[in-house]
Amino acid sequence: MPLEISGLVKRFGTGPDAREVVRGLDLKLERGECFALLGPNGAGKTTTLRCALGLAEASVGSIRLCGLPVPAQAREARARVGVVPQTDSLDPDFTCAENLVVFAGYFGIPERDIRPRVPELLAFAGLEGKENARIQSLSGGMKRRLTLARALVNKPELLILDEPTTGLDPQARHLIWERLRRLTAEGTTILLTTHFMDEAERLAHRLAILDTGRILAQGSPREVIAAHIEPQVVEVFGDWTGEGAASGAAAWAARHAEALSRRCEISGETAFCYTDDAAPLLAHLAHQPGLRTLHRPANLEDVFLKLTGRELRD
Amino acid sequence: MPHATALHFAPPRLSLRFLAVWRRNFLVWKKLALPSIVGNLADPVIYMLGLGYGLGLLVPEVEGVSYIAFLAGGTLAYSTMNAATFEALYSGFSRMHVQKTWEAIMNAPIALDDIVAAELVWAASKSCLAGVAILAVIAAFGFTASPLALAAIPVVFLTGLCFAALGLIMTALAPSYDFFMYYFTLFITPMTLLSGVFFPQGQLPDSVQLIASALPLSHAVSLIRPLLLGQVPAQIGLHLGVLALITVLAFWLALGLTRRRLLK
């Protein structure tokens, strides 16, 4: 099994100041699957990855990475893992090719073995012919892709990506998604963290929603949506001038949402009405002056917001 | 958590894997070798020639040799200290904190212990490369003529290790580059003046002499200066032993502090 985590607890600090960042987490990755860890900032995603790699010691729990116990044999296990960290850590003093060659050296791969693979690795990252380009001349998306190529120098069984597409434009995100799908098709197991729901929905065979150090939901994207939320969503917004002095979508929702939907959440100027059958609600809304509506199937983001709440995380 | 602290300060676990990290630093240095050498060379050589010829007119002889020949050994010692210290502080901090180079390497099968060991040996190597260049200038000007001067090269390397290890303690503690100013003004600069680089320690008041002779740079000067003058240094074992002991203890402490900083 590429990764097996059971009962992981990670505490920082001691005594009354101690913070529990991961609070009893179990995770099992199957060979060849893409697994996404979803969670707001501070949910414990990065800490979980650091523990899995043996870069932080678990307070409680056991971890096996590529079949080897962590932290006892973390170093040996990391030889079979590729990592794309959250922040760029390419060597600014080296060219693209040198970055790959020097990084392969950390795995004990001699230059004569890695040099012939450099063009292929760069091509995989969409960086054909950039062998001698300096890192400073690359865009953010190109740096991210080179970091992906760097994570593949040792032909890893497991690829771990911490927020691989944060800060990238849509073109760059789509290229990375396509490459990751190609890797899983070739049998590489992928573990990624993200807070982009569409990324998880498109890429992940299975996912877990993590908050305050616990897994709140786990399964395939469809399973998680089916298990945790009503299938239909009607978003209601605009200037409601229906009854008396009250106005706006919130005022409308206060009077009518309960009767017409299973559950309604207000966020800013919009009412999110969750329901099994949207027809009566839509019929009612058709006669409300000033209100506008968006009817759509429920998605992962709805589940995520339901489970982790709508307040800001900093 | 006393448990975690004990783990952080456990003895270093070293392996030859540090060589891959050392090589990375060497390859970067190679790209900018000439400006790097000139940078490490120019300052000490200018001081040595300026003070040596200028003050040398006023001070005809120190301890039986010309002032500039006296100054040559001190210059080699303190410039080695400076080169190793700068590398361990500023360049080390860049790689650890700013560029996240260490973080990237730790994702490979290389332990933090190997990375910090590589920084130690690299900073000493770089200071030794600069030291050899300075030694060549000293020899070219005829301030040393003895083959014993070649024996100063391993001493220069050990001096580099000692100050790299001390510097890495600061790097492990530094919140930003500004922090290093304290280390220079409170430790490095006073030590340069007290360690017999520019004048014999015998000129210092007795009480200060006692402290001054214990400073790591004093031990380096006590070894390097006689070698350049063609003499076998007195108390070789003591001086080498102190430099080696400081290296080991400072490296251990630096590694513990770095583990505490990064492995959490």
XYZ file of C-alpha atoms in Angstrom:
578
model
C 0.000 0.000 0.000
C 1.526 3.387 -0.952
C 0.402 5.105 2.240
C -1.324 3.939 5.369
C -1.993 6.315 8.252
C -3.838 5.220 11.360
C -4.849 7.198 14.402
C -2.602 10.143 13.547
C -2.543 12.866 16.195
C -0.194 15.843 15.925
C 0.164 18.345 18.749
C 2.265 21.482 18.734
C 3.511 22.943 21.999
C 2.950 21.687 25.514
C 0.694 22.247 28.515
C -2.066 24.813 28.241
C -0.598 26.227 25.002
C -0.728 22.893 23.186
C -2.626 22.913 19.908
C -3.899 19.725 18.340
C -3.607 20.221 14.598
C -4.425 16.658 13.582
C -6.880 14.804 15.807
C -7.170 11.125 14.999
C -6.812 10.731 11.249
C -7.010 7.468 9.310
C -6.100 7.241 5.652
C -5.406 4.371 3.271
C -4.302 4.934 -0.313
C -4.819 2.233 -2.926
C -2.196 1.704 -5.595
C -2.863 3.760 -8.717
C -5.570 5.993 -7.286
C -5.663 9.752 -6.993
C -6.694 10.803 -3.509
C -7.482 14.422 -2.603
C -7.309 15.921 0.866
C -9.692 18.865 0.950
C -9.843 21.381 3.712
C -9.814 25.085 4.564
C -6.603 26.810 5.658
C -5.384 25.346 8.930
C -7.355 22.113 8.557
C -4.196 20.018 9.031
C -3.519 19.032 5.407
C 0.123 20.083 5.200
C 0.870 18.781 8.698
C -0.535 15.388 7.687
C 1.741 15.327 4.622
C 4.775 16.333 6.707
C 4.077 13.502 9.134
C 3.609 11.061 6.256
C 7.039 12.011 4.861
C 8.699 11.739 8.258
C 9.531 15.461 8.367
C 7.417 15.934 11.485
C 6.955 13.330 14.147
C 3.444 12.128 14.929
C 2.398 12.673 18.551
C 0.289 9.500 18.354
C -0.463 7.032 15.574
C 1.337 4.895 13.047
C 2.360 5.618 9.457
C 3.613 3.351 6.678
C 4.915 4.981 3.512
C 5.525 2.646 0.559
C 5.267 -0.208 3.040
C 7.987 1.160 5.332
C 7.456 2.434 8.886
C 7.722 6.208 9.336
C 9.685 7.882 10.866
C 11.980 4.866 11.469
C 12.599 4.280 7.733
C 11.253 7.541 6.367
C 14.420 8.270 4.440
C 14.336 4.955 2.582
C 10.618 5.423 1.902
C 11.157 8.925 0.493
C 13.462 7.423 -2.140
C 10.279 6.028 -3.738
C 8.139 9.163 -3.346
C 7.988 12.405 -5.320
C 6.926 15.654 -3.658
C 5.628 18.927 -5.088
C 5.748 21.283 -2.093
C 3.357 24.164 -1.560
C 5.975 26.880 -2.014
C 8.385 26.939 -4.928
C 11.809 25.723 -3.923
C 13.585 25.524 -7.258
C 17.246 26.451 -7.234
C 17.443 30.002 -8.629
C 21.154 29.615 -9.373
C 20.622 26.708 -11.771
C 19.027 26.286 -15.177
C 15.983 24.051 -15.650
C 18.122 21.056 -16.661
C 20.564 21.615 -13.797
C 17.683 21.714 -11.332
C 16.659 18.222 -12.441
C 20.198 16.820 -12.526
C 21.174 18.180 -9.110
C 17.899 17.026 -7.549
C 18.407 13.528 -8.978
C 21.786 13.582 -7.237
C 19.964 13.722 -3.888
C 18.466 10.331 -4.807
C 21.882 8.961 -5.665
C 21.026 8.970 -9.380
C 24.254 9.636 -11.323
C 24.366 12.384 -13.924
C 24.895 9.952 -16.828
C 21.548 8.298 -15.966
C 19.489 11.451 -15.532
C 20.912 13.590 -18.375
C 19.281 11.494 -21.146
C 15.920 11.717 -19.347
C 15.965 15.516 -18.980
C 14.338 16.299 -22.372
C 11.575 13.778 -21.671
C 10.927 15.176 -18.177
C 10.842 18.752 -19.483
C 8.515 17.723 -22.312
C 6.189 16.092 -19.802
C 6.037 19.423 -17.971
C 5.370 21.317 -21.211
C 8.832 22.901 -21.046
C 10.345 21.569 -24.268
C 13.647 23.211 -25.139
C 13.923 25.032 -21.788
C 17.013 23.079 -20.737
C 19.172 26.168 -20.420
C 16.498 28.623 -19.291
C 17.140 30.357 -15.987
C 14.560 29.929 -13.226
C 14.004 33.701 -12.945
C 12.830 33.772 -16.557
C 10.011 31.269 -15.908
C 6.404 32.242 -15.173
C 4.679 30.974 -12.038
C 2.987 28.219 -14.012
C 6.251 27.126 -15.616
C 7.960 26.969 -12.211
C 5.148 24.802 -10.900
C 5.461 22.475 -13.876
C 9.234 22.254 -13.468
C 8.664 21.381 -9.809
C 6.377 18.582 -11.016
C 9.102 17.341 -13.389
C 11.603 17.530 -10.526
C 9.324 15.351 -8.391
C 9.466 12.672 -11.090
C 13.264 12.283 -11.384
C 13.169 9.119 -9.234
C 10.128 7.599 -11.038
C 8.095 7.661 -7.817
C 5.460 5.094 -6.857
C 3.653 7.795 -4.922
C 3.459 11.446 -5.895
C 2.488 13.907 -3.160
C 1.353 17.379 -4.229
C 0.595 20.135 -1.721
C -1.782 22.615 -3.395
C -0.270 22.071 -6.849
C -2.339 24.668 -8.710
C -2.705 27.472 -6.167
C -1.985 30.792 -7.888
C -1.985 29.383 -11.435
C -4.033 30.596 -14.383
C -6.679 28.260 -15.888
C -4.413 27.185 -18.766
C -1.659 26.095 -16.421
C -4.130 24.330 -14.118
C -5.603 22.353 -16.972
C -2.164 21.283 -18.169
C -1.217 20.074 -14.676
C -4.528 18.203 -14.342
C -3.987 16.494 -17.671
C -0.460 15.424 -16.672
C -1.635 14.098 -13.313
C -4.343 12.045 -15.007
C -1.692 10.642 -17.335
C 0.433 9.648 -14.329
C -2.408 7.822 -12.587
C -3.221 6.084 -15.894
C 0.377 4.831 -15.891
C -0.040 3.465 -12.362
C 1.432 6.230 -10.176
C -0.489 6.808 -6.961
C -1.246 10.461 -6.240
C -2.039 12.220 -2.985
C -2.863 15.887 -3.343
C -4.172 18.622 -1.110
C -6.292 21.390 -2.508
C -8.991 23.842 -1.645
C -10.263 23.947 -5.200
C -13.369 21.790 -5.322
C -13.364 21.496 -9.100
C -9.796 20.194 -8.949
C -10.800 17.446 -6.515
C -13.989 16.661 -8.412
C -12.139 16.270 -11.718
C -9.009 14.471 -10.534
C -9.724 12.442 -7.447
C -10.960 8.885 -7.435
C -11.510 9.346 -3.740
C -11.277 12.301 -1.415
C -11.502 13.240 2.219
C -12.800 16.536 3.581
C -10.664 17.594 6.491
C -11.350 20.278 9.066
C -9.804 21.070 12.456
C -7.674 17.947 12.126
C -10.480 15.441 11.533
C -11.910 13.768 8.456
C -15.529 14.869 8.112
C -16.396 12.934 4.955
C -14.652 10.413 2.761
C -15.408 8.574 -0.483
C -15.613 9.169 -4.221
C -16.760 12.686 -5.171
C -20.210 11.318 -6.154
C -20.554 9.317 -2.960
C -19.617 12.278 -0.798
C -22.105 14.550 -2.566
C -24.871 11.937 -2.383
C -24.245 11.172 1.271
C -23.927 14.692 2.619
C -26.175 17.044 0.713
C -29.525 17.441 -1.030
C -29.189 16.964 -4.782
C -30.601 20.308 -5.975
C -29.549 23.862 -5.212
C -31.400 27.054 -6.003
C -29.396 30.206 -5.436
C -31.619 33.226 -4.863
C -30.350 36.811 -5.059
C -31.414 40.294 -6.116
C -33.787 42.982 -4.773
C -36.909 41.474 -3.387
C -39.706 43.990 -3.040
C -42.492 41.551 -2.441
C -43.959 42.302 0.993
C -43.887 45.461 3.094
C -40.683 47.225 4.014
C -38.427 44.154 3.954
C -36.215 43.736 0.905
C -33.453 41.500 -0.462
C -32.929 37.775 -0.780
C -32.366 37.333 2.952
C -35.704 38.863 3.779
C -37.388 36.657 1.193
C -35.678 33.592 2.632
C -36.745 34.463 6.193
C -40.394 34.326 5.118
C -40.535 31.623 2.488
C -37.406 29.416 2.326
C -38.322 27.082 5.157
C -41.582 26.070 3.583
C -40.147 25.605 0.097
C -36.723 23.940 0.676
C -35.189 21.407 3.038
C -32.458 23.768 4.156
C -31.489 27.348 3.351
C -28.223 29.154 4.049
C -27.628 32.872 3.679
C -24.224 33.989 2.532
C -23.828 37.684 1.869
C -26.607 38.737 -0.509
C -27.421 35.211 -1.660
C -29.758 32.558 -0.250
C -28.712 28.960 -1.015
C -31.796 26.718 -0.942
C -31.082 22.969 -0.835
C -33.901 20.641 -1.879
C -34.786 17.234 -3.319
C -37.340 18.727 -5.681
C -36.865 22.280 -6.857
C -40.089 22.559 -8.870
C -42.386 24.134 -6.196
C -39.646 26.565 -5.177
C -38.971 27.634 -8.773
C -42.702 28.054 -9.403
C -42.944 30.353 -6.367
C -39.841 32.322 -7.368
C -41.209 32.955 -10.867
C -43.759 35.303 -9.274
C -41.382 37.217 -7.004
C -40.487 40.624 -8.462
C -36.801 41.607 -8.372
C -35.416 38.194 -7.384
C -33.108 36.273 -9.670
C -32.339 32.582 -9.411
C -29.739 30.004 -10.388
C -30.828 26.371 -10.374
C -28.061 23.737 -10.440
C -27.153 20.282 -9.116
C -25.359 20.244 -5.774
C -21.575 19.944 -6.008
C -18.594 19.304 -3.816
C -18.322 22.953 -2.843
C -21.798 22.796 -1.321
C -20.754 19.772 0.732
C -17.535 21.461 1.724
C -19.298 24.628 2.880
C -21.957 22.627 4.693
C -19.355 20.593 6.589
C -16.772 23.282 7.261
C -19.015 26.338 7.562
C -19.038 29.621 5.709
C -17.003 31.794 8.034
C -13.561 32.927 6.867
C -10.436 30.984 7.826
C -7.183 32.843 8.161
C 7.696 18.371 25.633
C 11.030 17.170 27.156
C 10.761 14.105 24.936
C 10.905 16.185 21.745
C 13.754 18.345 23.045
C 15.799 15.236 23.850
C 15.200 13.998 20.295
C 16.208 17.313 18.737
C 19.484 17.375 20.604
C 20.319 13.700 20.052
C 23.800 13.128 18.593
C 24.252 13.942 14.882
C 23.597 11.034 12.509
C 25.998 11.586 9.672
C 26.379 9.815 6.356
C 28.201 10.318 3.076
C 24.901 11.497 1.574
C 25.994 14.974 2.657
C 28.284 14.954 -0.393
C 25.339 15.418 -2.798
C 24.352 18.586 -0.920
C 27.960 19.792 -0.722
C 28.210 19.257 -4.472
C 25.111 21.382 -5.044
C 26.725 24.309 -3.222
C 29.989 23.748 -5.046
C 28.250 23.793 -8.451
C 26.569 27.107 -7.603
C 29.890 28.526 -6.412
C 31.641 27.346 -9.579
C 29.323 29.522 -11.658
C 30.465 32.609 -9.782
C 33.895 31.428 -8.667
C 35.903 34.383 -9.903
C 33.839 37.191 -8.321
C 33.532 35.059 -5.194
C 37.296 34.614 -4.834
C 37.980 38.252 -5.655
C 35.347 39.266 -3.069
C 36.942 37.131 -0.381
C 40.430 38.182 -1.391
C 40.243 41.899 -2.038
C 39.284 43.162 1.405
C 41.851 41.291 3.507
C 44.633 41.883 0.984
C 43.929 45.625 0.845
C 43.946 45.806 4.651
C 47.086 43.731 4.873
C 49.002 45.846 2.363
C 47.584 49.151 3.597
C 48.190 48.534 7.286
C 51.313 46.498 6.661
C 53.121 49.138 4.626
C 51.515 52.153 6.310
C 51.795 51.132 9.949
C 54.896 49.154 9.088
C 56.717 52.457 8.687
C 55.954 53.321 12.311
C 56.446 49.791 13.674
C 59.688 48.494 12.273
C 59.520 45.055 13.878
C 57.016 42.936 15.812
C 58.191 39.787 17.572
C 61.318 39.761 15.504
C 59.738 40.070 12.027
C 58.548 42.936 9.829
C 55.069 44.165 10.711
C 53.644 43.071 7.387
C 55.023 39.536 7.791
C 53.477 39.517 11.282
C 50.191 40.731 9.838
C 50.121 38.121 7.033
C 49.342 35.185 9.327
C 46.693 37.137 11.206
C 45.115 38.194 7.933
C 44.879 34.625 6.688
C 43.265 33.548 9.984
C 40.655 36.300 10.270
C 39.730 36.278 6.589
C 39.108 32.530 6.877
C 36.869 33.225 9.856
C 34.989 35.896 7.913
C 34.525 33.784 4.785
C 33.211 30.781 6.746
C 30.996 32.976 8.909
C 29.440 34.831 5.969
C 28.740 31.580 4.143
C 27.155 29.883 7.167
C 25.100 32.955 8.079
C 23.925 34.742 4.957
C 24.175 32.025 2.307
C 23.057 29.318 4.714
C 20.062 31.379 5.794
C 19.168 32.035 2.146
C 19.158 28.335 1.397
C 17.319 27.387 4.577
C 14.760 30.146 4.877
C 14.473 32.233 1.729
C 14.975 29.818 -1.165
C 13.629 26.775 0.743
C 16.475 24.740 -0.727
C 16.767 22.623 2.411
C 13.043 21.942 2.381
C 13.272 20.636 -1.178
C 16.244 18.438 -0.306
C 14.480 17.007 2.746
C 11.747 15.695 0.461
C 14.443 13.552 -1.150
C 16.029 10.680 0.778
C 18.423 12.988 2.616
C 18.116 13.781 6.300
C 18.412 17.243 7.836
C 21.569 16.068 9.644
C 23.239 15.500 6.278
C 22.129 18.919 5.013
C 23.520 20.796 8.022
C 26.729 18.746 7.837
C 27.008 19.660 4.152
C 26.613 23.361 5.019
C 29.338 23.027 7.648
C 31.810 21.344 5.327
C 30.879 23.576 2.406
C 31.407 26.822 4.347
C 34.776 25.496 5.494
C 35.647 24.468 1.920
C 34.763 27.878 0.558
C 36.758 29.658 3.256
C 39.647 27.317 2.500
C 39.484 28.133 -1.222
C 39.616 31.824 -0.335
C 42.395 31.108 2.172
C 44.522 29.398 -0.456
C 44.104 32.429 -2.723
C 45.212 34.748 0.098
C 48.124 32.468 0.893
C 49.167 32.667 -2.757
C 49.121 36.469 -2.594
C 51.127 36.395 0.645
C 53.692 34.107 -0.968
C 53.773 36.184 -4.153
C 54.643 39.293 -2.113
C 57.350 37.297 -0.380
C 55.860 37.543 3.129
C 56.278 33.805 3.560
C 58.929 31.630 2.034
C 58.752 28.495 4.141
C 57.272 25.211 2.864
C 55.702 25.002 6.332
C 53.191 27.554 5.045
C 51.524 24.728 3.133
C 50.726 23.123 6.489
C 48.584 26.185 7.178
C 46.049 24.988 4.586
C 44.574 22.166 6.737
C 44.596 24.554 9.705
C 42.675 27.055 7.585
C 40.134 24.315 6.796
C 39.747 23.477 10.495
C 39.363 27.178 11.296
C 36.676 27.310 8.612
C 34.866 24.337 10.166
C 35.005 25.940 13.614
C 33.518 29.264 12.514
C 31.026 27.630 10.173
C 29.740 25.569 13.109
C 29.457 28.675 15.312
C 27.757 30.540 12.465
C 25.224 27.774 11.920
C 24.026 28.262 15.510
C 23.114 31.848 14.589
C 21.494 30.730 11.346
C 19.328 28.255 13.244
C 18.145 31.042 15.555
C 17.823 33.903 13.058
C 14.380 35.329 12.299
C 15.880 37.440 9.468
C 19.168 38.648 7.998
C 19.230 41.649 10.368
C 19.823 39.308 13.297
C 23.354 38.569 12.043
C 24.404 42.165 12.744
C 24.437 41.335 16.480
C 26.739 38.398 15.910
C 29.204 40.518 13.966
C 29.221 43.537 16.265
C 29.133 41.619 19.540
C 31.303 38.612 18.701
C 33.214 38.628 15.421
C 34.526 42.214 15.412
C 35.702 42.290 19.051
C 37.290 38.883 18.566
C 39.183 40.092 15.520
C 40.680 42.888 17.603
C 41.489 40.732 20.645
C 42.926 37.645 18.964
C 46.350 38.950 18.020
C 45.538 39.550 14.369
C 46.794 43.148 14.211
C 49.009 43.306 17.304
C 50.471 40.790 19.775
C 48.107 39.772 22.569
C 50.860 40.710 25.027
C 49.821 44.344 24.470
C 46.478 43.688 26.152
C 45.899 44.160 29.911
C 46.496 40.895 31.808
C 42.852 40.278 32.654
C 41.768 40.764 29.026
C 44.625 38.557 27.820
C 43.208 35.612 29.718
C 39.839 35.873 27.985
C 41.376 36.775 24.636
C 43.617 33.734 24.555
C 40.566 31.480 24.948
C 38.829 32.881 21.836
C 38.705 30.488 18.877
C 40.382 32.978 16.548
C 43.342 33.238 18.956
C 43.959 29.513 18.550
C 43.798 29.815 14.776
C 46.253 32.745 14.806
C 48.574 30.862 17.167
C 48.802 28.065 14.604
C 48.770 29.936 11.294
C 51.201 32.774 12.027
C 54.184 30.606 13.053
C 53.588 28.266 10.099
C 53.766 31.210 7.688
C 56.941 32.394 9.409
C 58.471 28.938 8.988
C 58.187 27.930 12.649
C 56.526 24.962 14.264
C 53.755 26.410 16.475
C 53.952 25.963 20.234
C 51.209 23.846 21.838
C 49.956 22.506 18.516
C 47.846 19.840 20.203
C 46.105 22.317 22.471
C 45.220 24.736 19.669
C 44.058 22.037 17.258
C 42.139 20.322 20.050
C 40.285 23.487 21.060
C 39.327 24.285 17.460
C 38.145 20.703 16.915
C 36.226 20.617 20.190
C 34.447 23.907 19.444
C 33.598 22.579 15.984
C 32.022 19.409 17.375
C 30.081 21.093 20.183
C 28.925 24.045 18.079
C 27.839 21.771 15.253
C 25.880 19.594 17.659
C 24.138 22.628 19.131
C 23.486 24.137 15.690
C 22.022 20.864 14.455
C 19.772 20.542 17.519
C 18.480 24.081 17.058
C 17.953 23.509 13.335
C 16.057 20.263 13.962
C 13.877 22.107 16.471
C 13.233 24.829 13.917
C 12.496 22.699 10.863
C 11.319 19.268 12.006
C 7.952 20.146 13.502
